[in-house]
mmCIF file of N, CA and C in Angstrom:
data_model
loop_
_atom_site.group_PDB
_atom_site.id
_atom_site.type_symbol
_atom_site.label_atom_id
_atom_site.label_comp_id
_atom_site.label_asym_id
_atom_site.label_seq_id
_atom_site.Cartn_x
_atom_site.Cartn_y
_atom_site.Cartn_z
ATOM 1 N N UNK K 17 145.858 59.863 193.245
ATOM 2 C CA UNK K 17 146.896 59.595 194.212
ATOM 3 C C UNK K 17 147.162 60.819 195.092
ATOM 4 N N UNK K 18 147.316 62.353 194.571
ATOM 5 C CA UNK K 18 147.638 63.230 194.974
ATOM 6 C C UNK K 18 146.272 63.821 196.462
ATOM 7 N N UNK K 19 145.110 63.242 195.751
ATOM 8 C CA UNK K 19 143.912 63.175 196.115
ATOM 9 C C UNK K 19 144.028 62.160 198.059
ATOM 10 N N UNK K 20 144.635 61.264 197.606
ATOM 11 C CA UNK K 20 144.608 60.308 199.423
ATOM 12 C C UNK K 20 146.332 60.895 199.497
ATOM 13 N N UNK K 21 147.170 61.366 199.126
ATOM 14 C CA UNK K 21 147.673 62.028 200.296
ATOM 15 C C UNK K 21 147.295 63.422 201.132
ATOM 16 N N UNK K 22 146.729 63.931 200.174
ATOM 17 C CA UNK K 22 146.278 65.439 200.809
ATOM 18 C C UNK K 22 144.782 64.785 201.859
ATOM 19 N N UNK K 23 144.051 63.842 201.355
ATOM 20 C CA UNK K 23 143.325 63.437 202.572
ATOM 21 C C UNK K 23 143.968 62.627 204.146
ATOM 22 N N UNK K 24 145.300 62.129 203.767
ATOM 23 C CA UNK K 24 145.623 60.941 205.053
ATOM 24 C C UNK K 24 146.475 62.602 205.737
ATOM 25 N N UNK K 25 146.689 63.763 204.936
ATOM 26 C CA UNK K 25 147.271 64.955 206.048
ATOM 27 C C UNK K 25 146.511 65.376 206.186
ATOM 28 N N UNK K 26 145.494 66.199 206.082
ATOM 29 C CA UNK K 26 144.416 66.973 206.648
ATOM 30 C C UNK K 26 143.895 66.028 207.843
ATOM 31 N N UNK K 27 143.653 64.822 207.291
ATOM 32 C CA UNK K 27 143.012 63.989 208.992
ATOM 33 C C UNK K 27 144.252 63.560 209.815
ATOM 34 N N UNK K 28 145.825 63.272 209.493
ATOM 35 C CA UNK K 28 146.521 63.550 210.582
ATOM 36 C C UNK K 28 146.489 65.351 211.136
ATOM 37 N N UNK K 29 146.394 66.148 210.974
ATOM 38 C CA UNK K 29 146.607 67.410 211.019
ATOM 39 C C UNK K 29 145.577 67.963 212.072
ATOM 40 N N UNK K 30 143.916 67.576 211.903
ATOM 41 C CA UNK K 30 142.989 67.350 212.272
ATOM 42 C C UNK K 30 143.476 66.377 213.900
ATOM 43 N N UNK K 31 143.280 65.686 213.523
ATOM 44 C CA UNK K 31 143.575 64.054 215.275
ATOM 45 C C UNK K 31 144.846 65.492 215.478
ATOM 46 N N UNK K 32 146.039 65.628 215.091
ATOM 47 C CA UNK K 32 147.213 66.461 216.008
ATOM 48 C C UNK K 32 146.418 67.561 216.739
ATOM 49 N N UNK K 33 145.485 68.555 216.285
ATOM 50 C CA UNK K 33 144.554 69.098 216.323
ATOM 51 C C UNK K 33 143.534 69.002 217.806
ATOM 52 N N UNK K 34 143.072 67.933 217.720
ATOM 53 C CA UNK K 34 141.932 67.470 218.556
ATOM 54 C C UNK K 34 142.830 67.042 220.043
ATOM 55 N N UNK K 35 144.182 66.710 219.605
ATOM 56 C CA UNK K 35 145.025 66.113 220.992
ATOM 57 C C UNK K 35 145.365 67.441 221.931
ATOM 58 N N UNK K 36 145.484 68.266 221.316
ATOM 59 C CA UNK K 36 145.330 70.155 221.829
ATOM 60 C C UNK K 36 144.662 70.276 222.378
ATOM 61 N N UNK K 37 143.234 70.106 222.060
ATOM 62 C CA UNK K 37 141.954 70.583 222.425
ATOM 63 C C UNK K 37 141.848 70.410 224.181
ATOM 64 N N UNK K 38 141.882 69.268 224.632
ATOM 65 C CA UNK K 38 142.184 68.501 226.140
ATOM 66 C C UNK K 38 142.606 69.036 226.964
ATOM 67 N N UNK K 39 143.816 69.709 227.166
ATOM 68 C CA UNK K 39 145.097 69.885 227.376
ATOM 69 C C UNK K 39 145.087 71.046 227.766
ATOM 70 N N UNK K 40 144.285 72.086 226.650
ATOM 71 C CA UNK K 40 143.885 73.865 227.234
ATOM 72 C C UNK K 40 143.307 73.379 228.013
ATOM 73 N N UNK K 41 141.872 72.465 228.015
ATOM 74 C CA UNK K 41 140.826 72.668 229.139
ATOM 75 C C UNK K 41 141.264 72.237 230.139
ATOM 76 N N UNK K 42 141.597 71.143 230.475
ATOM 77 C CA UNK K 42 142.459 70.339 231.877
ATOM 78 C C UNK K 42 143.520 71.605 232.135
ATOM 79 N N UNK K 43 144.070 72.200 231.972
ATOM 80 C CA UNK K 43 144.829 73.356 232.566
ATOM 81 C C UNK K 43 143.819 74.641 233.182
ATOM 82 N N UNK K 44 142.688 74.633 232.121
ATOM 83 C CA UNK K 44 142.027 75.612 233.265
ATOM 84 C C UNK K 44 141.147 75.288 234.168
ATOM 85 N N UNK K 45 140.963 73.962 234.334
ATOM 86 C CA UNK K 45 140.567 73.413 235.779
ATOM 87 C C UNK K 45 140.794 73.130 237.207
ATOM 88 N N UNK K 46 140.609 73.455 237.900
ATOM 89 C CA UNK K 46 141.802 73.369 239.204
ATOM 90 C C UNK K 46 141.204 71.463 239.582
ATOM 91 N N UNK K 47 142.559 71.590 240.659
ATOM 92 C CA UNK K 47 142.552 69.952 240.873
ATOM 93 C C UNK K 47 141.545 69.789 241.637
ATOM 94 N N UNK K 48 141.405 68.246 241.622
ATOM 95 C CA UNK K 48 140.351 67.696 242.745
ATOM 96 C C UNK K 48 141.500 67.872 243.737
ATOM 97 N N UNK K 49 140.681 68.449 244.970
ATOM 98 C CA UNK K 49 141.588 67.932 246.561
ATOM 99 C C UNK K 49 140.388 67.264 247.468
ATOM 100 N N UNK K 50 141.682 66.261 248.064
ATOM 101 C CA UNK K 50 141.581 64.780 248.635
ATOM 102 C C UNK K 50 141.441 65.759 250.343
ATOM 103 N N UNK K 51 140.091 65.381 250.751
ATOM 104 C CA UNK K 51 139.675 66.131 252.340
ATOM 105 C C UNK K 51 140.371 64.928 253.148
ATOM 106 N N UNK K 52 141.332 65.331 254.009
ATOM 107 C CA UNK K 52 141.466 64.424 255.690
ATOM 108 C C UNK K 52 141.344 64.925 256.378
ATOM 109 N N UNK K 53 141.476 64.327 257.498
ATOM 110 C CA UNK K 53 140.732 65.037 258.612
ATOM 111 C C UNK K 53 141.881 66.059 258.997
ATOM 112 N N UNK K 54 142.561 66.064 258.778
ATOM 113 C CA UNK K 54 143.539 67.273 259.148
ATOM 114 C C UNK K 54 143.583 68.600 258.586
ATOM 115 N N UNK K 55 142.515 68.200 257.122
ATOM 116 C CA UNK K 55 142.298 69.357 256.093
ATOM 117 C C UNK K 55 141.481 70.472 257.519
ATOM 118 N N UNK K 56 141.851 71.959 256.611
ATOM 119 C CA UNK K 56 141.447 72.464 257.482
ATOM 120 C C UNK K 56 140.765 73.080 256.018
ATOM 121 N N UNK K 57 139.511 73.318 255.077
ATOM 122 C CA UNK K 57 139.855 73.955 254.243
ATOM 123 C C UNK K 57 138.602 75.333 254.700
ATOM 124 N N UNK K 58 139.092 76.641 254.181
ATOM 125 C CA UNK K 58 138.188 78.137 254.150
ATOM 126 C C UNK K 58 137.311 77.967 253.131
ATOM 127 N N UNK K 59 136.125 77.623 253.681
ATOM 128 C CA UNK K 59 134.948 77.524 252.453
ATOM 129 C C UNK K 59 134.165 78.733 253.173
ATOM 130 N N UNK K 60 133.740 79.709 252.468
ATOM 131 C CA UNK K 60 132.996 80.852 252.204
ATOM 132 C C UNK K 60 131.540 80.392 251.911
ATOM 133 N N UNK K 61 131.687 79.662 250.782
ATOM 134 C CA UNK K 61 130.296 79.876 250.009
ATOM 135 C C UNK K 61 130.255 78.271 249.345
ATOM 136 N N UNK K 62 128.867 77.105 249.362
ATOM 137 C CA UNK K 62 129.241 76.138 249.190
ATOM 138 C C UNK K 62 128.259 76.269 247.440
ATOM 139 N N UNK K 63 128.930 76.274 246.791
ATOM 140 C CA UNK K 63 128.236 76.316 245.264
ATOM 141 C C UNK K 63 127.523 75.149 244.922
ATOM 142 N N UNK K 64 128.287 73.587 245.294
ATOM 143 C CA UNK K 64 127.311 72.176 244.677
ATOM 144 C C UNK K 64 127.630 71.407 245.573
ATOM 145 N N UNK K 65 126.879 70.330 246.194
ATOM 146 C CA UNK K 65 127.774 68.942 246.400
ATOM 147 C C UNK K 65 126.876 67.907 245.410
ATOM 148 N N UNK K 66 127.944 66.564 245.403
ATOM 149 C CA UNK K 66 126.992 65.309 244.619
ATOM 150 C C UNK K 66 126.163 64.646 245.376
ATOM 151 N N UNK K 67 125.434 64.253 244.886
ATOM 152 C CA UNK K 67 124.136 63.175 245.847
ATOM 153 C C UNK K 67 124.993 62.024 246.032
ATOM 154 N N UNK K 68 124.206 61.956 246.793
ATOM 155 C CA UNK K 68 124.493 60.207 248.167
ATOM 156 C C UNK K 68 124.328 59.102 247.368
ATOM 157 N N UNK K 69 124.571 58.318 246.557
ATOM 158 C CA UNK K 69 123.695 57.331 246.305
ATOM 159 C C UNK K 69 123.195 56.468 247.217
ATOM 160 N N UNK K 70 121.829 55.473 246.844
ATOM 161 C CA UNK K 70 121.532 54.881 248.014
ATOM 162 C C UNK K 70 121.426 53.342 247.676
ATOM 163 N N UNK K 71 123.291 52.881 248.317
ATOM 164 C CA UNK K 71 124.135 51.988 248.451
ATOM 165 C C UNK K 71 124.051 51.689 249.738
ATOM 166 N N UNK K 72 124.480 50.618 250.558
ATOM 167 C CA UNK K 72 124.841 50.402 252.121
ATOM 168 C C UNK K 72 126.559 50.282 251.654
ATOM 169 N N UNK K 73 126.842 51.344 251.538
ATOM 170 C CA UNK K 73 128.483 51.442 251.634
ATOM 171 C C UNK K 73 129.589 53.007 251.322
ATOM 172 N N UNK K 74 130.823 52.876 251.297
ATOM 173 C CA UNK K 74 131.136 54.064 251.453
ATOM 174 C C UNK K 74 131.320 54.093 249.971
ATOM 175 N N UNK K 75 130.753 55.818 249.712
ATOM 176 C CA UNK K 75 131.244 56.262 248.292
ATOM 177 C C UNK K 75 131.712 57.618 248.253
ATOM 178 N N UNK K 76 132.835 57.711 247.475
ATOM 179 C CA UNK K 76 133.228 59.179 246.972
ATOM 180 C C UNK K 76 131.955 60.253 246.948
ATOM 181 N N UNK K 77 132.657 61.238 247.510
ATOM 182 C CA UNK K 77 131.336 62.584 247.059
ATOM 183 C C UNK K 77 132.319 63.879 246.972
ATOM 184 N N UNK K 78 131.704 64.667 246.357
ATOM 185 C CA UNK K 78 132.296 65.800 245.396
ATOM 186 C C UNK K 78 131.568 67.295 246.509
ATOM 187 N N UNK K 79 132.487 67.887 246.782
ATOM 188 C CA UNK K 79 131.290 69.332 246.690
ATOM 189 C C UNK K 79 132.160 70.837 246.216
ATOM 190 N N UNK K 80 132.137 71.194 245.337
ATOM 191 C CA UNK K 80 132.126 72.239 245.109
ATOM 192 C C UNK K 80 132.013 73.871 246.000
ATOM 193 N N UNK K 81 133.123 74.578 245.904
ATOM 194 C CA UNK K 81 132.662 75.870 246.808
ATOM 195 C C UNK K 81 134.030 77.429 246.387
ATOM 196 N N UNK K 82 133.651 77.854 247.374
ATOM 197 C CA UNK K 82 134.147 79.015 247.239
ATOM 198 C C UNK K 82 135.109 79.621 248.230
ATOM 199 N N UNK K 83 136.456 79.743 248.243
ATOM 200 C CA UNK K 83 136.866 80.218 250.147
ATOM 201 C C UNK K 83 136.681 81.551 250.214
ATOM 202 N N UNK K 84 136.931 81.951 250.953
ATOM 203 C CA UNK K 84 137.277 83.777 251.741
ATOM 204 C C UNK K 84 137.523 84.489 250.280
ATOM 205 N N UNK K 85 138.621 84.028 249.491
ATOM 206 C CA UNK K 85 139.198 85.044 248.442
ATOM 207 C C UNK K 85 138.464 85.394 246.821
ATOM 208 N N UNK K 86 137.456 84.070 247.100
ATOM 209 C CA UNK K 86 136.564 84.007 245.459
ATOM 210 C C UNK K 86 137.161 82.961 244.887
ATOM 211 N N UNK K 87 137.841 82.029 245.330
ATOM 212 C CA UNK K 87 138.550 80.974 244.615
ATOM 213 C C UNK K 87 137.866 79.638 244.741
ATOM 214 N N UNK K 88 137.505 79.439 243.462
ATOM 215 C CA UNK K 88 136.524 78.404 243.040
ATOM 216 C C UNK K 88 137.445 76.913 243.832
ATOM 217 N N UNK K 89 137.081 76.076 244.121
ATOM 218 C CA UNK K 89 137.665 74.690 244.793
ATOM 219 C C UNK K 89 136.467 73.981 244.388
ATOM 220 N N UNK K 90 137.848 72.883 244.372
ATOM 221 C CA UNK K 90 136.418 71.484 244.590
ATOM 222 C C UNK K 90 137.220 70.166 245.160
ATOM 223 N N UNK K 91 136.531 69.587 246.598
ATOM 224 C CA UNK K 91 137.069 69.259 247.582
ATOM 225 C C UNK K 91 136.087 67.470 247.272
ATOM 226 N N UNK K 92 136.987 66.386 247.051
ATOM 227 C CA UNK K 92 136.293 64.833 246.955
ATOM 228 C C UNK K 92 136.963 64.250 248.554
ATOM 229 N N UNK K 93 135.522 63.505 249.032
ATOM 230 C CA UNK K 93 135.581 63.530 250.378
ATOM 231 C C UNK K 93 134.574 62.224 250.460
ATOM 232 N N UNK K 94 134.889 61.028 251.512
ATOM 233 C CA UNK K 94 134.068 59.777 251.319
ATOM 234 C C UNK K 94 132.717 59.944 252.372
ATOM 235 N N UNK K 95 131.421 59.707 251.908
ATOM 236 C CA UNK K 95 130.465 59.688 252.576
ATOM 237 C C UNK K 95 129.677 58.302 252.506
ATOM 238 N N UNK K 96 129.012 58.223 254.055
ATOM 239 C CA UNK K 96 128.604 56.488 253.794
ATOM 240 C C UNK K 96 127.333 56.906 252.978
ATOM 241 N N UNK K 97 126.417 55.809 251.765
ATOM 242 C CA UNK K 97 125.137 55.707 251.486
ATOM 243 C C UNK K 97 124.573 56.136 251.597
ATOM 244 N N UNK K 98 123.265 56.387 250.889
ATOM 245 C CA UNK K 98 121.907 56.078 252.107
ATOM 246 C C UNK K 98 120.974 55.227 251.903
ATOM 247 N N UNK K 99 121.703 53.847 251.006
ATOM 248 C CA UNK K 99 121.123 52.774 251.172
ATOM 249 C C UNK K 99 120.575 51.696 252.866
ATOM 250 N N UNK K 100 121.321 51.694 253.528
ATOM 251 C CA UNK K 100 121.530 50.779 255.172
ATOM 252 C C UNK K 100 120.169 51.426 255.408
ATOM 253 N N UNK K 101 119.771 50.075 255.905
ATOM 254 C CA UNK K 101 118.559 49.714 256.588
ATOM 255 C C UNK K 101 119.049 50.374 258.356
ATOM 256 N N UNK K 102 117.914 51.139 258.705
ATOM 257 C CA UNK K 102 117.876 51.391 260.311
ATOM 258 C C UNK K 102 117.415 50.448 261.446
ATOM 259 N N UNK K 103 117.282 49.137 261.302
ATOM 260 C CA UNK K 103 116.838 48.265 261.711
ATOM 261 C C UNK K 103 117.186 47.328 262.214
#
């Protein structure tokens, strides 16, 4: 008996544990920012963007960079396909 309570706390203790874990990392991530056309943003240095998929339609795209000061960003911005036929 003494045996499944010391097991049902170590695995609550454990899961309380693992709900931590998340929580550091999402804090040391900076946010996604949403580009409009009014954005004006200081990109320095462009580190990644995501590929196009090739859809005939508009999809989210990601790019990654750097401004003037060394400050890592990452800017989600809609680009059409490159599924559409030229024809």
């Amino acid at each position: 008996m003494k045996a499944l309570v010391v097991l049902a706390l170590s695995s609550l203790c454990a899961t309380a544990m693992a709900d931590e874990i998340p929580t550091d990392v999402a804090s040391k991530t900076a946010p996604v920012e949403q580009y409009t056309y009014s954005s004006h943003p200081d990109i320095q240095k462009v580190i990644s963007m995501s590929e196009t998929p090739d859809v005939c339609e508009v999809v989210p795209a990601r790019m990654v960079y750097e401004d003037s000061q060394g400050v890592r960003h990452t800017m989600e911005y809609r680009v059409m396909g490159n599924g559409c036929s030229h024809g």
